[in-house]
mmCIF file with all atom_site columns, C-alpha atoms in Angstrom:
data_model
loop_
_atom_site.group_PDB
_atom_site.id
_atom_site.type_symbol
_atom_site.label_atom_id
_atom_site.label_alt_id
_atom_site.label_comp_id
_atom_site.label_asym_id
_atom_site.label_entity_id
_atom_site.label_seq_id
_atom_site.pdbx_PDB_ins_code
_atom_site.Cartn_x
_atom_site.Cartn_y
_atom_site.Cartn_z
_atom_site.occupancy
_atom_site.B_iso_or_equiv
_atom_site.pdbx_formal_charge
_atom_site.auth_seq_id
_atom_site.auth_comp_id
_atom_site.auth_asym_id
_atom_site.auth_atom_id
_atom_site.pdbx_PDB_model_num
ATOM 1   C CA . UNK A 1 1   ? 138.781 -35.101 359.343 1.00 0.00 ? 241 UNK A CA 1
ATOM 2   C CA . UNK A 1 2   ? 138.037 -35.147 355.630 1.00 0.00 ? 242 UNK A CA 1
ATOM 3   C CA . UNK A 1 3   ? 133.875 -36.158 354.666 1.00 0.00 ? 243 UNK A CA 1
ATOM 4   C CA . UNK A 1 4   ? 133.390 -39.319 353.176 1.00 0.00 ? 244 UNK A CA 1
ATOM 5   C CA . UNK A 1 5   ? 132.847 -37.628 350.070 1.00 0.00 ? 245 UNK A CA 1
ATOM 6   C CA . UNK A 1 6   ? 136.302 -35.789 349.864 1.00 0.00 ? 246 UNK A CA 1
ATOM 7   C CA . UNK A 1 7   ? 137.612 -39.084 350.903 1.00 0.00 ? 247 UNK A CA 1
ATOM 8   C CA . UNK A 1 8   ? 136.234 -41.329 348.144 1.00 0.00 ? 248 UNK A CA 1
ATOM 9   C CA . UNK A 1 9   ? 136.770 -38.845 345.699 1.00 0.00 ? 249 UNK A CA 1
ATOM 10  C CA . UNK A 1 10  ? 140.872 -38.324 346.571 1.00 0.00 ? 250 UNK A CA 1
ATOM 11  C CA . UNK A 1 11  ? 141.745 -42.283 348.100 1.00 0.00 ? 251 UNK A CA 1
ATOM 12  C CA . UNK A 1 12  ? 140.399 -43.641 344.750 1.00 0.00 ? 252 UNK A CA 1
ATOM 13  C CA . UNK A 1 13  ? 141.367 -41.389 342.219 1.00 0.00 ? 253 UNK A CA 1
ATOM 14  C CA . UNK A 1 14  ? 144.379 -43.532 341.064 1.00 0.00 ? 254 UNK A CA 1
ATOM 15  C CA . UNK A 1 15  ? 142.639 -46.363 340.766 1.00 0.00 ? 255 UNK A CA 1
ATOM 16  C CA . UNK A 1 16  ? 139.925 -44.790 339.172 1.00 0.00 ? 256 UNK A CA 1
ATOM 17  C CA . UNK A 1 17  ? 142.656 -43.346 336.615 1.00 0.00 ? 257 UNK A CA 1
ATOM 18  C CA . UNK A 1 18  ? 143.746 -46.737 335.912 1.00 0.00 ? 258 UNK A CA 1
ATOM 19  C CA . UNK A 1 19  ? 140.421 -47.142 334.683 1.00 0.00 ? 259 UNK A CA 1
ATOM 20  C CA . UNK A 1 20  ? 140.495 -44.527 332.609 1.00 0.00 ? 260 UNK A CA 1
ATOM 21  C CA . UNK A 1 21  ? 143.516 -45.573 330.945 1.00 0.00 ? 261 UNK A CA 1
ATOM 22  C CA . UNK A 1 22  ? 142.011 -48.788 329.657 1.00 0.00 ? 262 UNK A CA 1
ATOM 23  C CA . UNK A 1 23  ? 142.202 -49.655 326.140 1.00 0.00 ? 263 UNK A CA 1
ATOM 24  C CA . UNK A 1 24  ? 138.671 -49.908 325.850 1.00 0.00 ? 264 UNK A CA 1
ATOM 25  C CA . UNK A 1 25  ? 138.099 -46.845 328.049 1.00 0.00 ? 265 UNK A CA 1
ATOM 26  C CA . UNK A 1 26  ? 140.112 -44.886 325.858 1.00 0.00 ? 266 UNK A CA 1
ATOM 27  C CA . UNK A 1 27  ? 138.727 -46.231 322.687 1.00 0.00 ? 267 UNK A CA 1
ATOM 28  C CA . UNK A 1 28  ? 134.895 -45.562 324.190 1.00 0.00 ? 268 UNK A CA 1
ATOM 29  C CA . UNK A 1 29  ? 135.812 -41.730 324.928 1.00 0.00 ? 269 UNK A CA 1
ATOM 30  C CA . UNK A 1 30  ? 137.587 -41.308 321.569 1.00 0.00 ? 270 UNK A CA 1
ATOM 31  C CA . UNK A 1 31  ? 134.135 -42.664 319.827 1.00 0.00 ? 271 UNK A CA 1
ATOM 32  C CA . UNK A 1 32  ? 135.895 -45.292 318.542 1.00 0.00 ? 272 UNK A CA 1
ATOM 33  C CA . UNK A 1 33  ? 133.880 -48.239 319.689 1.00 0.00 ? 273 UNK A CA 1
ATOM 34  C CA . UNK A 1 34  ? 131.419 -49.390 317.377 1.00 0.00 ? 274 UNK A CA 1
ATOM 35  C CA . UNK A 1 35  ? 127.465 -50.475 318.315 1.00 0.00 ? 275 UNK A CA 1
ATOM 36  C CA . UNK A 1 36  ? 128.603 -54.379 318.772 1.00 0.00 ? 276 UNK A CA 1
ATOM 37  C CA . UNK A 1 37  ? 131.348 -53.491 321.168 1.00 0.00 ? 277 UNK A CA 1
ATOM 38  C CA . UNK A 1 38  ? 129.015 -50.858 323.063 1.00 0.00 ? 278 UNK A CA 1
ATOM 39  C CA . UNK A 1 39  ? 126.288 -53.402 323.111 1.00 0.00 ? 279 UNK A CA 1
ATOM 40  C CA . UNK A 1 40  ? 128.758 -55.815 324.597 1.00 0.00 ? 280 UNK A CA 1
ATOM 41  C CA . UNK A 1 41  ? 129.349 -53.248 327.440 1.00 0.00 ? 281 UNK A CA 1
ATOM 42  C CA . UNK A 1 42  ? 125.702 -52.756 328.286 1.00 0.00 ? 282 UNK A CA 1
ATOM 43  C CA . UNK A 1 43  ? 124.927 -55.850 328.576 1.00 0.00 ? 283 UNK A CA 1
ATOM 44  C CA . UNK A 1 44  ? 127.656 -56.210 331.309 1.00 0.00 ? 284 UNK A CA 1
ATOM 45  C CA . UNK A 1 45  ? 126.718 -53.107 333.123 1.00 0.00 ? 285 UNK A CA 1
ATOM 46  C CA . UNK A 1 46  ? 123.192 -54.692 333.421 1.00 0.00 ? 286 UNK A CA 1
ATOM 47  C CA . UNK A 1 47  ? 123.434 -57.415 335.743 1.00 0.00 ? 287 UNK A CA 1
ATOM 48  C CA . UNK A 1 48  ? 125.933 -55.391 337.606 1.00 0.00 ? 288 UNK A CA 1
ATOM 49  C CA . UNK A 1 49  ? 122.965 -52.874 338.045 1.00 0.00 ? 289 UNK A CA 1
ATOM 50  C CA . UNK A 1 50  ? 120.280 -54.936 338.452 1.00 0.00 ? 290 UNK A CA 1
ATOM 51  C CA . UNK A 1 51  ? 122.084 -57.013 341.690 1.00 0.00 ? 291 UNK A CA 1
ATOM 52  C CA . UNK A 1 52  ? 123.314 -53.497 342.753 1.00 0.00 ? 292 UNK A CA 1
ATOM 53  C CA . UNK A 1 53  ? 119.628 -51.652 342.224 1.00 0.00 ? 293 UNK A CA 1
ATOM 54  C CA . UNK A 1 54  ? 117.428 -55.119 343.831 1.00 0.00 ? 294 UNK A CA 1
ATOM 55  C CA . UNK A 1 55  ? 120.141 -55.190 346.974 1.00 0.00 ? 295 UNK A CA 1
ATOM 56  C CA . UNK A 1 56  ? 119.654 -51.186 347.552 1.00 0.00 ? 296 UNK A CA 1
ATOM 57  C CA . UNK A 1 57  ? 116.032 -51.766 347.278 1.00 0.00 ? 297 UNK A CA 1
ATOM 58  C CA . UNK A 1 58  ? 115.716 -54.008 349.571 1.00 0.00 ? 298 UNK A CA 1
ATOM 59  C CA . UNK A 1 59  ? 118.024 -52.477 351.976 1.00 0.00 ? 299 UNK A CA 1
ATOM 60  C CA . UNK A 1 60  ? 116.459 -49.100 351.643 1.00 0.00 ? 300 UNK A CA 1
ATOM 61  C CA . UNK A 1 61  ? 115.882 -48.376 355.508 1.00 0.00 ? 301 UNK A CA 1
ATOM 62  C CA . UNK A 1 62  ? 119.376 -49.267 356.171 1.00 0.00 ? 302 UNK A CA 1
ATOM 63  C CA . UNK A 1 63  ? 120.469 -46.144 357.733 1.00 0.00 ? 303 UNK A CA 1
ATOM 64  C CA . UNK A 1 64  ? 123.198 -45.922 355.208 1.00 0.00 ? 304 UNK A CA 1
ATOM 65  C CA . UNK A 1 65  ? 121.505 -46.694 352.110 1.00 0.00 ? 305 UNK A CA 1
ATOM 66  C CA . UNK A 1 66  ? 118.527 -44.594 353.070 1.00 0.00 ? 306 UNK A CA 1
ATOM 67  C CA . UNK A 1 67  ? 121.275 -41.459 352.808 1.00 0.00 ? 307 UNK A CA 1
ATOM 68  C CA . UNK A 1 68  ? 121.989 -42.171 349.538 1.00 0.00 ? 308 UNK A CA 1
ATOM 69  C CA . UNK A 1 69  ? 119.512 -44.039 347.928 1.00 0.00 ? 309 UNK A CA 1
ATOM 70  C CA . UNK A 1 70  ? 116.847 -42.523 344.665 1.00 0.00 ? 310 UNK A CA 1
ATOM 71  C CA . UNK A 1 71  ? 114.787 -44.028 342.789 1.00 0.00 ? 311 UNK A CA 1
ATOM 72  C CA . UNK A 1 72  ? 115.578 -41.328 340.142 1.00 0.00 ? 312 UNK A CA 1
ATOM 73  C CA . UNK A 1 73  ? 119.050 -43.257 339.822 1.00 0.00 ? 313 UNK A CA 1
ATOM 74  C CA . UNK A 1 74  ? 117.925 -46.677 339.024 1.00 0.00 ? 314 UNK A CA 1
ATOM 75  C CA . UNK A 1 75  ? 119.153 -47.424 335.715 1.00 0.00 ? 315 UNK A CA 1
ATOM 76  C CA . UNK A 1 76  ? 118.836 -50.951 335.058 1.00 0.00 ? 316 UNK A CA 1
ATOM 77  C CA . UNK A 1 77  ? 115.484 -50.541 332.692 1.00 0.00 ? 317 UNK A CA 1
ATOM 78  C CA . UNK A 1 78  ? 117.418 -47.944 330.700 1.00 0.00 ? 318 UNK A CA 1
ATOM 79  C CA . UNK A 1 79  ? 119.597 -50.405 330.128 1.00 0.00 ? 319 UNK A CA 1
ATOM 80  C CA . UNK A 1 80  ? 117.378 -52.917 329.002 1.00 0.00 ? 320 UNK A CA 1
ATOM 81  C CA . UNK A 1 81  ? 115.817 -50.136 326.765 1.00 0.00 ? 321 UNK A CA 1
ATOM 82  C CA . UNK A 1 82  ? 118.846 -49.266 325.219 1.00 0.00 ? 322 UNK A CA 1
ATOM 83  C CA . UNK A 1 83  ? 119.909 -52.798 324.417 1.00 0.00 ? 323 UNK A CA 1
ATOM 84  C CA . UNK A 1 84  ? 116.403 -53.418 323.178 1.00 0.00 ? 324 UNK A CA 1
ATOM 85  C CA . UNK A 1 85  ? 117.225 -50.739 320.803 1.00 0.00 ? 325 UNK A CA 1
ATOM 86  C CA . UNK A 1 86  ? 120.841 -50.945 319.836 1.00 0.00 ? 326 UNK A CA 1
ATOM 87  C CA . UNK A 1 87  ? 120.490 -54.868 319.464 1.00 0.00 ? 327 UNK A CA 1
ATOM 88  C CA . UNK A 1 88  ? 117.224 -56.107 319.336 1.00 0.00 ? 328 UNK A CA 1
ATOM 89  C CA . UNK A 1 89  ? 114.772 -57.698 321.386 1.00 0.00 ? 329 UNK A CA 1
ATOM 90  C CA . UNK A 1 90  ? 116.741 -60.943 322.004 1.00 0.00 ? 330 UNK A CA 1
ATOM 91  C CA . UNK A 1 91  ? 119.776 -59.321 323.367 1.00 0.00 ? 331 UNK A CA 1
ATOM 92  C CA . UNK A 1 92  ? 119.695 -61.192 326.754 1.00 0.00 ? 332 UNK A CA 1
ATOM 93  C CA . UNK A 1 93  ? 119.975 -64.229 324.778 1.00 0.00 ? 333 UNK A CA 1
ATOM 94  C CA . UNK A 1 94  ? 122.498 -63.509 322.192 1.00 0.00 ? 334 UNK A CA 1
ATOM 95  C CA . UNK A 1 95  ? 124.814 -61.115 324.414 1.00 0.00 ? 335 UNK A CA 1
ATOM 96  C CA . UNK A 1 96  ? 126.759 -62.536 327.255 1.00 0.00 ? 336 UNK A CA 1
ATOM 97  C CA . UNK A 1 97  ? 128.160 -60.539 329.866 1.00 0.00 ? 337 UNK A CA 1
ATOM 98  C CA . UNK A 1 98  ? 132.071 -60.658 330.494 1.00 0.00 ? 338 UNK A CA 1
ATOM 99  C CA . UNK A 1 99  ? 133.007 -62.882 333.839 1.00 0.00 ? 339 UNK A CA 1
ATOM 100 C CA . UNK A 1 100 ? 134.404 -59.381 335.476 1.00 0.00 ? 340 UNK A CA 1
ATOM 101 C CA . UNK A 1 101 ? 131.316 -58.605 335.489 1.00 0.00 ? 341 UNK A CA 1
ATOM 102 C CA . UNK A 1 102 ? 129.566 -61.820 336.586 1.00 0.00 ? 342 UNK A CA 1
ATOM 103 C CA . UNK A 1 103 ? 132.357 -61.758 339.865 1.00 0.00 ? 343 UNK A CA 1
ATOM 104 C CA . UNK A 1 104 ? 131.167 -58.187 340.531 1.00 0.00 ? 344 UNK A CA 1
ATOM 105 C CA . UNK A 1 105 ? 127.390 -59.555 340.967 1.00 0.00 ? 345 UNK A CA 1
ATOM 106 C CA . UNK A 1 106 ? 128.674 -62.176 343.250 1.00 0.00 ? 346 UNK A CA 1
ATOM 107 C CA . UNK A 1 107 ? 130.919 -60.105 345.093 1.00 0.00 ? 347 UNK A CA 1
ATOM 108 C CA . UNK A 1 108 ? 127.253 -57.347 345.630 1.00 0.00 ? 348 UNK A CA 1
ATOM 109 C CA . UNK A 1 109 ? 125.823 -60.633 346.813 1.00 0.00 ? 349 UNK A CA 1
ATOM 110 C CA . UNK A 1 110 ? 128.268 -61.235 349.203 1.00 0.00 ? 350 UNK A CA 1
ATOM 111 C CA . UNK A 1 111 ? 127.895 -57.870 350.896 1.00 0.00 ? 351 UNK A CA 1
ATOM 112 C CA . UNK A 1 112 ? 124.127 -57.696 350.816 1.00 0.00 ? 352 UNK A CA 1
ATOM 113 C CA . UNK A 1 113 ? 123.941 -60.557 353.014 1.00 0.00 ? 353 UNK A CA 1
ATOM 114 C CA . UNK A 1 114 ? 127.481 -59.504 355.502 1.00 0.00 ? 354 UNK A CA 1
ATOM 115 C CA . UNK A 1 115 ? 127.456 -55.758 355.574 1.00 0.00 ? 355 UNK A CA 1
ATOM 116 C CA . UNK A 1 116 ? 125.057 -53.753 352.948 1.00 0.00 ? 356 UNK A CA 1
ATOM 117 C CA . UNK A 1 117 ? 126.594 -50.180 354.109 1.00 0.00 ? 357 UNK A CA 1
ATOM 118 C CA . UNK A 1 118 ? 129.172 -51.541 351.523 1.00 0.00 ? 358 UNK A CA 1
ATOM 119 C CA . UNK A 1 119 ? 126.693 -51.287 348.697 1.00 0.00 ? 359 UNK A CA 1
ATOM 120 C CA . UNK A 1 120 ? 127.074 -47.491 348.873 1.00 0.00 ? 360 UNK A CA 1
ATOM 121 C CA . UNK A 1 121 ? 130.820 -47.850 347.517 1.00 0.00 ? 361 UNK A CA 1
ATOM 122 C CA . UNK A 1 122 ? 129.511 -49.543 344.519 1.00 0.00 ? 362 UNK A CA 1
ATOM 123 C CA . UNK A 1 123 ? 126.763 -46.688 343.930 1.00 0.00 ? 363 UNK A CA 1
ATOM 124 C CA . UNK A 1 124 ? 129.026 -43.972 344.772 1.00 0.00 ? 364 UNK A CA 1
ATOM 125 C CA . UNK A 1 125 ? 131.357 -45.826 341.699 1.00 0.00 ? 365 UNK A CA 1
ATOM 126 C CA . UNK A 1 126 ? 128.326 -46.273 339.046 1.00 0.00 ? 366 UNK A CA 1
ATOM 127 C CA . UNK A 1 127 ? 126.445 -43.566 339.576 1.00 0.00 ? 367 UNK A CA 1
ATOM 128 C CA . UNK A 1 128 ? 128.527 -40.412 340.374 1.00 0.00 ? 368 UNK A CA 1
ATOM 129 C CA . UNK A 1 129 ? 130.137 -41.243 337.061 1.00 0.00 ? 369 UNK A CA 1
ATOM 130 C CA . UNK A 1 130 ? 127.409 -41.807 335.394 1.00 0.00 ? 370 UNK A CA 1
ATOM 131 C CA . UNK A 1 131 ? 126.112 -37.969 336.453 1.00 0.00 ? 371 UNK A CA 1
ATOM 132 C CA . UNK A 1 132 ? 129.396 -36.739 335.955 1.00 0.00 ? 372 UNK A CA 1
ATOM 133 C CA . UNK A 1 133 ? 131.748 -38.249 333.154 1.00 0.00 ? 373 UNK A CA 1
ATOM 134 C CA . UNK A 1 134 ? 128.556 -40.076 331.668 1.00 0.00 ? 374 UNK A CA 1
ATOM 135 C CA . UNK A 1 135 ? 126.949 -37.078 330.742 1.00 0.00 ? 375 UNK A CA 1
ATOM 136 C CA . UNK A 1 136 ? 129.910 -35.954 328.025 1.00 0.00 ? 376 UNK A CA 1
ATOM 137 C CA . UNK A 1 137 ? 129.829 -39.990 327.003 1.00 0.00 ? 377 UNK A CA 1
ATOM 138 C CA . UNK A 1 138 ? 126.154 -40.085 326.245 1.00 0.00 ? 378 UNK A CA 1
ATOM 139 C CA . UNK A 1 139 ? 127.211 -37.039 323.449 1.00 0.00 ? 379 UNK A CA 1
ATOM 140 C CA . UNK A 1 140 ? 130.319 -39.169 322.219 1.00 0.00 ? 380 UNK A CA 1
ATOM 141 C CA . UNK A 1 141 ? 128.086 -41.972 322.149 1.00 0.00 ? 381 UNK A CA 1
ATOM 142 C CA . UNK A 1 142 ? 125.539 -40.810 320.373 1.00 0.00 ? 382 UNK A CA 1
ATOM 143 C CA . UNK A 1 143 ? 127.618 -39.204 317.559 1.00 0.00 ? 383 UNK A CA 1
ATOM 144 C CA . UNK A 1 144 ? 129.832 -41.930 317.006 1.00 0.00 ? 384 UNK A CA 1
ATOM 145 C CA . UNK A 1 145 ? 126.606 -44.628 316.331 1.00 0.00 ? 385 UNK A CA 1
ATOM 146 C CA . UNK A 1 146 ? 125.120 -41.716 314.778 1.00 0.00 ? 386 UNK A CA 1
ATOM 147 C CA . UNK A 1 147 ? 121.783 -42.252 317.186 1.00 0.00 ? 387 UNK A CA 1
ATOM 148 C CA . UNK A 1 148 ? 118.855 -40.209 316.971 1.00 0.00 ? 388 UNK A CA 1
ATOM 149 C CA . UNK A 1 149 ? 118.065 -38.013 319.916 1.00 0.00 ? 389 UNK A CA 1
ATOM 150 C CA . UNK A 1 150 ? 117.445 -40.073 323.444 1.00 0.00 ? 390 UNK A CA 1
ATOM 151 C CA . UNK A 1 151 ? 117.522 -43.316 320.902 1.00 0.00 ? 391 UNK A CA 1
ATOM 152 C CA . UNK A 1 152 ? 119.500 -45.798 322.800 1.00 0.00 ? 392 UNK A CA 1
ATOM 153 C CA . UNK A 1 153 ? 121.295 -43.353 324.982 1.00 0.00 ? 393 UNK A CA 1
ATOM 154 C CA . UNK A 1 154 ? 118.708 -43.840 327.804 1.00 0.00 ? 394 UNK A CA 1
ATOM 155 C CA . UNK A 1 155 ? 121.123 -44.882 330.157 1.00 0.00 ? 395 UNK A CA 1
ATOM 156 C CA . UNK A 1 156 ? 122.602 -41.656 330.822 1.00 0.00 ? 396 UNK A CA 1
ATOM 157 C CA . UNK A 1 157 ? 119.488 -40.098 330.937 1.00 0.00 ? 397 UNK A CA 1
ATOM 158 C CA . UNK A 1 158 ? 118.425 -38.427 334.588 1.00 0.00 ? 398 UNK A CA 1
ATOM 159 C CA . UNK A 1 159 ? 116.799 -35.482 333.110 1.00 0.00 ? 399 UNK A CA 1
ATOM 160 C CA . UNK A 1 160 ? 117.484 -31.790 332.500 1.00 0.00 ? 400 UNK A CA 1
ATOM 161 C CA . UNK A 1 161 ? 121.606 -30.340 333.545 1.00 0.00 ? 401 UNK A CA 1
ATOM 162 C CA . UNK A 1 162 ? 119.725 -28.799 336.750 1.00 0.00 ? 402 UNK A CA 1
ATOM 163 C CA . UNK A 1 163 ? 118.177 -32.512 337.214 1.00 0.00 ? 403 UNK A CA 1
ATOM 164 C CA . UNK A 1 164 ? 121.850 -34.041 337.274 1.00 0.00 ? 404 UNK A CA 1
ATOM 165 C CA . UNK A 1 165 ? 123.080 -31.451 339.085 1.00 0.00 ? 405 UNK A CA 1
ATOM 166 C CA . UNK A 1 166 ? 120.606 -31.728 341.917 1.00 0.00 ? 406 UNK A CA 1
ATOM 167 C CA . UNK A 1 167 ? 121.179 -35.723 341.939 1.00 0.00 ? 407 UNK A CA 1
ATOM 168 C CA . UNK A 1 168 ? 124.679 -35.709 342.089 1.00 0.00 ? 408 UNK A CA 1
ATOM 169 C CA . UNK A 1 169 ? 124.974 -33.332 344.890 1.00 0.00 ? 409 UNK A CA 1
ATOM 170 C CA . UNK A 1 170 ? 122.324 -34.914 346.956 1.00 0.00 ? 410 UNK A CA 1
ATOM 171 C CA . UNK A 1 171 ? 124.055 -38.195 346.568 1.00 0.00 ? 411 UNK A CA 1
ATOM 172 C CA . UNK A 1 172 ? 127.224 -36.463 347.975 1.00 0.00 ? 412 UNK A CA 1
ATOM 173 C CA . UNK A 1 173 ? 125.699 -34.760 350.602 1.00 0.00 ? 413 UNK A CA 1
ATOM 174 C CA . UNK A 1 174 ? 124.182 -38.186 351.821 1.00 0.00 ? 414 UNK A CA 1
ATOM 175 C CA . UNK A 1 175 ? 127.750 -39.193 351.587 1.00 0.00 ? 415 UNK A CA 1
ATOM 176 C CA . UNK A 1 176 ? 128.327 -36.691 353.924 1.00 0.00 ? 416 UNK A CA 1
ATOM 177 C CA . UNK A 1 177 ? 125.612 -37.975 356.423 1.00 0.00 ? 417 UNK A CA 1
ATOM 178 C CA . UNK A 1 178 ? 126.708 -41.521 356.828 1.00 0.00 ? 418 UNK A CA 1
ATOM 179 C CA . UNK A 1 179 ? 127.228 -42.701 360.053 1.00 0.00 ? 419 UNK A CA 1
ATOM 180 C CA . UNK A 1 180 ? 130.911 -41.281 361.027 1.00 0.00 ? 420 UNK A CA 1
ATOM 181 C CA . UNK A 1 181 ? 132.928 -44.041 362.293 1.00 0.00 ? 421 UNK A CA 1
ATOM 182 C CA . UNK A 1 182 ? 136.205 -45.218 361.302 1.00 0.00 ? 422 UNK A CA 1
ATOM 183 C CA . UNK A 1 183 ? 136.063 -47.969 360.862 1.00 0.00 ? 423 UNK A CA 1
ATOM 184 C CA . UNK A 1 184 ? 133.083 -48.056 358.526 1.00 0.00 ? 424 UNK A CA 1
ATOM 185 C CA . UNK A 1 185 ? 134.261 -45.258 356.542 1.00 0.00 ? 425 UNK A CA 1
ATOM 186 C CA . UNK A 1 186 ? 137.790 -47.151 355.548 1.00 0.00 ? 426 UNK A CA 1
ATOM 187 C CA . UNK A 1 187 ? 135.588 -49.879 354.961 1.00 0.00 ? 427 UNK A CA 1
ATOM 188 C CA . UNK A 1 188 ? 133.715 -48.259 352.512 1.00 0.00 ? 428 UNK A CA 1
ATOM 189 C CA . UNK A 1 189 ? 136.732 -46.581 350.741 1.00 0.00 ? 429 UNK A CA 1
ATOM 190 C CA . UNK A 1 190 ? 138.306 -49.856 350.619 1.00 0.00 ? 430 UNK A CA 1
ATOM 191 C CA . UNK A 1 191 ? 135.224 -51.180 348.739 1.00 0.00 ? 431 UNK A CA 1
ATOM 192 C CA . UNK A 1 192 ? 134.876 -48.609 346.051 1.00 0.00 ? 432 UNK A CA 1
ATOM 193 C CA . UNK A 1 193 ? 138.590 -48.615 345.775 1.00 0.00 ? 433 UNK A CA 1
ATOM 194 C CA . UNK A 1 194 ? 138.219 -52.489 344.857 1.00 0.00 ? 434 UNK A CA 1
ATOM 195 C CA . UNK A 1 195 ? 134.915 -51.862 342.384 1.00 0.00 ? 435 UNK A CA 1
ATOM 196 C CA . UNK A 1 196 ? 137.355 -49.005 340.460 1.00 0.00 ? 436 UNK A CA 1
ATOM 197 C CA . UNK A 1 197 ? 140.057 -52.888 340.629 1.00 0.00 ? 437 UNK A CA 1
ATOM 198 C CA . UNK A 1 198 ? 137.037 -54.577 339.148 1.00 0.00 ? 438 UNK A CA 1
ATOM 199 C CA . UNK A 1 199 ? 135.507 -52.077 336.628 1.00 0.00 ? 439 UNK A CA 1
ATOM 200 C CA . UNK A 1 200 ? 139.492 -52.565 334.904 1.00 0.00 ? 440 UNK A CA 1
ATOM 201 C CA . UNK A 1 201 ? 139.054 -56.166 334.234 1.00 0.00 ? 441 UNK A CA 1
ATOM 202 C CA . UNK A 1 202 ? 135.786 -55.758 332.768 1.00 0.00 ? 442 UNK A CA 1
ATOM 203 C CA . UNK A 1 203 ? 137.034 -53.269 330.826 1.00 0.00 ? 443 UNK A CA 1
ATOM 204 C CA . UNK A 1 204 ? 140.458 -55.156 329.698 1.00 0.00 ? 444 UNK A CA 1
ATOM 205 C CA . UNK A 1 205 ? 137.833 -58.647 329.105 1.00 0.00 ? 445 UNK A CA 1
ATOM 206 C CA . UNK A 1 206 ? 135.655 -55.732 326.962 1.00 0.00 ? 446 UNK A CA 1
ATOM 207 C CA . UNK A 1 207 ? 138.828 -54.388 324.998 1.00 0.00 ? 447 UNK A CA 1
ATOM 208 C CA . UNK A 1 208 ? 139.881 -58.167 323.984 1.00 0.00 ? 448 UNK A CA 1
ATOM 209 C CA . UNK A 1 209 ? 136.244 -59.054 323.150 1.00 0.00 ? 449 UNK A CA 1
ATOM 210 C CA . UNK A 1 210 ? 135.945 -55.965 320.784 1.00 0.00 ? 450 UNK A CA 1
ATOM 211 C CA . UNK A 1 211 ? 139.808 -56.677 319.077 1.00 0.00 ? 451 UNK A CA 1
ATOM 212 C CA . UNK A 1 212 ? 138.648 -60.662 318.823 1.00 0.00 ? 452 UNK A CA 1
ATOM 213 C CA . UNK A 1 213 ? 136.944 -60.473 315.451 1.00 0.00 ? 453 UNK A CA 1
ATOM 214 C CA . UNK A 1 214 ? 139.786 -58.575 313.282 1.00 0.00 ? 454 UNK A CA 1
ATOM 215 C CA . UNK A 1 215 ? 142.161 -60.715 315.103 1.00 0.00 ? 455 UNK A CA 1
ATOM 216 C CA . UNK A 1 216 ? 140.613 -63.892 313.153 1.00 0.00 ? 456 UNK A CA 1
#
């Protein structure tokens, strides 16, 4: 029988390459999106983190979590740093989040309270891509708002290659170590198959927010 890890990685590869083929997705890798439109992004990704980060905390001992769970991952004061930075210090009040993104914090809400073991589809989604994939972005990213070094690129930020390296394997191998059954294993597949479903929206709500302007 595959691992959980081999699993995740092969059942939701085509969604995850729907994702990828996103206008906005596209636009983001090619350094094409602009400090408003990345701004606009972040400040999705945050509540999405913060409802993710607060339910893993507090499920911590859950005997799933507690495989996968870091503090080194935690990203949701990067975020806030990096909007702080990129937009200014009133960016929770001038930058609304897309409604993807508000029905992925309800949908974490939901399975905090009826089965947490979920939340490690939703961690396996954000932060394996943010070690992997993330790494190269936080270079595009970078060049393409022509940042100074670390300035508002926090985000991706988990410390030296070796650092990431270390992280991202650990978090597989606690994939790995996950209680074996069935039946919570397709359930957790299923899950991260559905955030991939979810992270498209926000990402097609994104691309139509960024076009808006020079469609006026």
């Amino acid at each position: 029988m595959n691992s959980l890890a081999d699993r995740l990685r092969s059942q939701t590869w085509p969604a995850h390459k729907q994702v990828e083929a996103t206008g906005f997705v596209r636009a983001l890798l090619g350094g094409q999106v602009d400090r408003a439109g990345y701004c606009l992004l972040l400040a999705s990704l945050h509540p999405i983190y913060a409802a993710l980060e607060t339910a893993m905390q507090r499920h911590a001992h859950h005997p799933g979590i507690a495989r996968v769970f870091s503090p080194e991952l935690l990203r949701e004061a990067a975020l806030d740093s990096d909007l702080h930075h990129l937009h200014g210090p009133a960016w929770r009040d001038e930058l609304a989040s897309q409604p993807a993104a508000r029905a992925y914090v309800a949908r974490i809400a939901e399975i905090e309270h009826s089965e947490p073991a979920l939340l490690v589809a939703h961690a396996y989604v954000r932060y394996l891509g943010d070690l992997s994939g993330g790494q190269a972005l936080r270079k595009i990213v970078a060049r393409a708002l022509e940042l100074e070094p670390q300035a508002g690129t926090r985000f991706y930020d988990f410390g030296s290659p070796q650092q990431v390296g270390v992280l991202a394997q650990r978090f597989r191998s606690g994939l790995d170590q996950i209680d074996g059954d069935p039946a919570l294993s397709d359930a957790i597949v299923g899950e991260a198959t559905d955030a991939f479903r979810r992270h498209g929206e926000l990402f097609e709500q994104l691309d139509r927010a960024r076009l808006a302007p020079s469609l006026a």
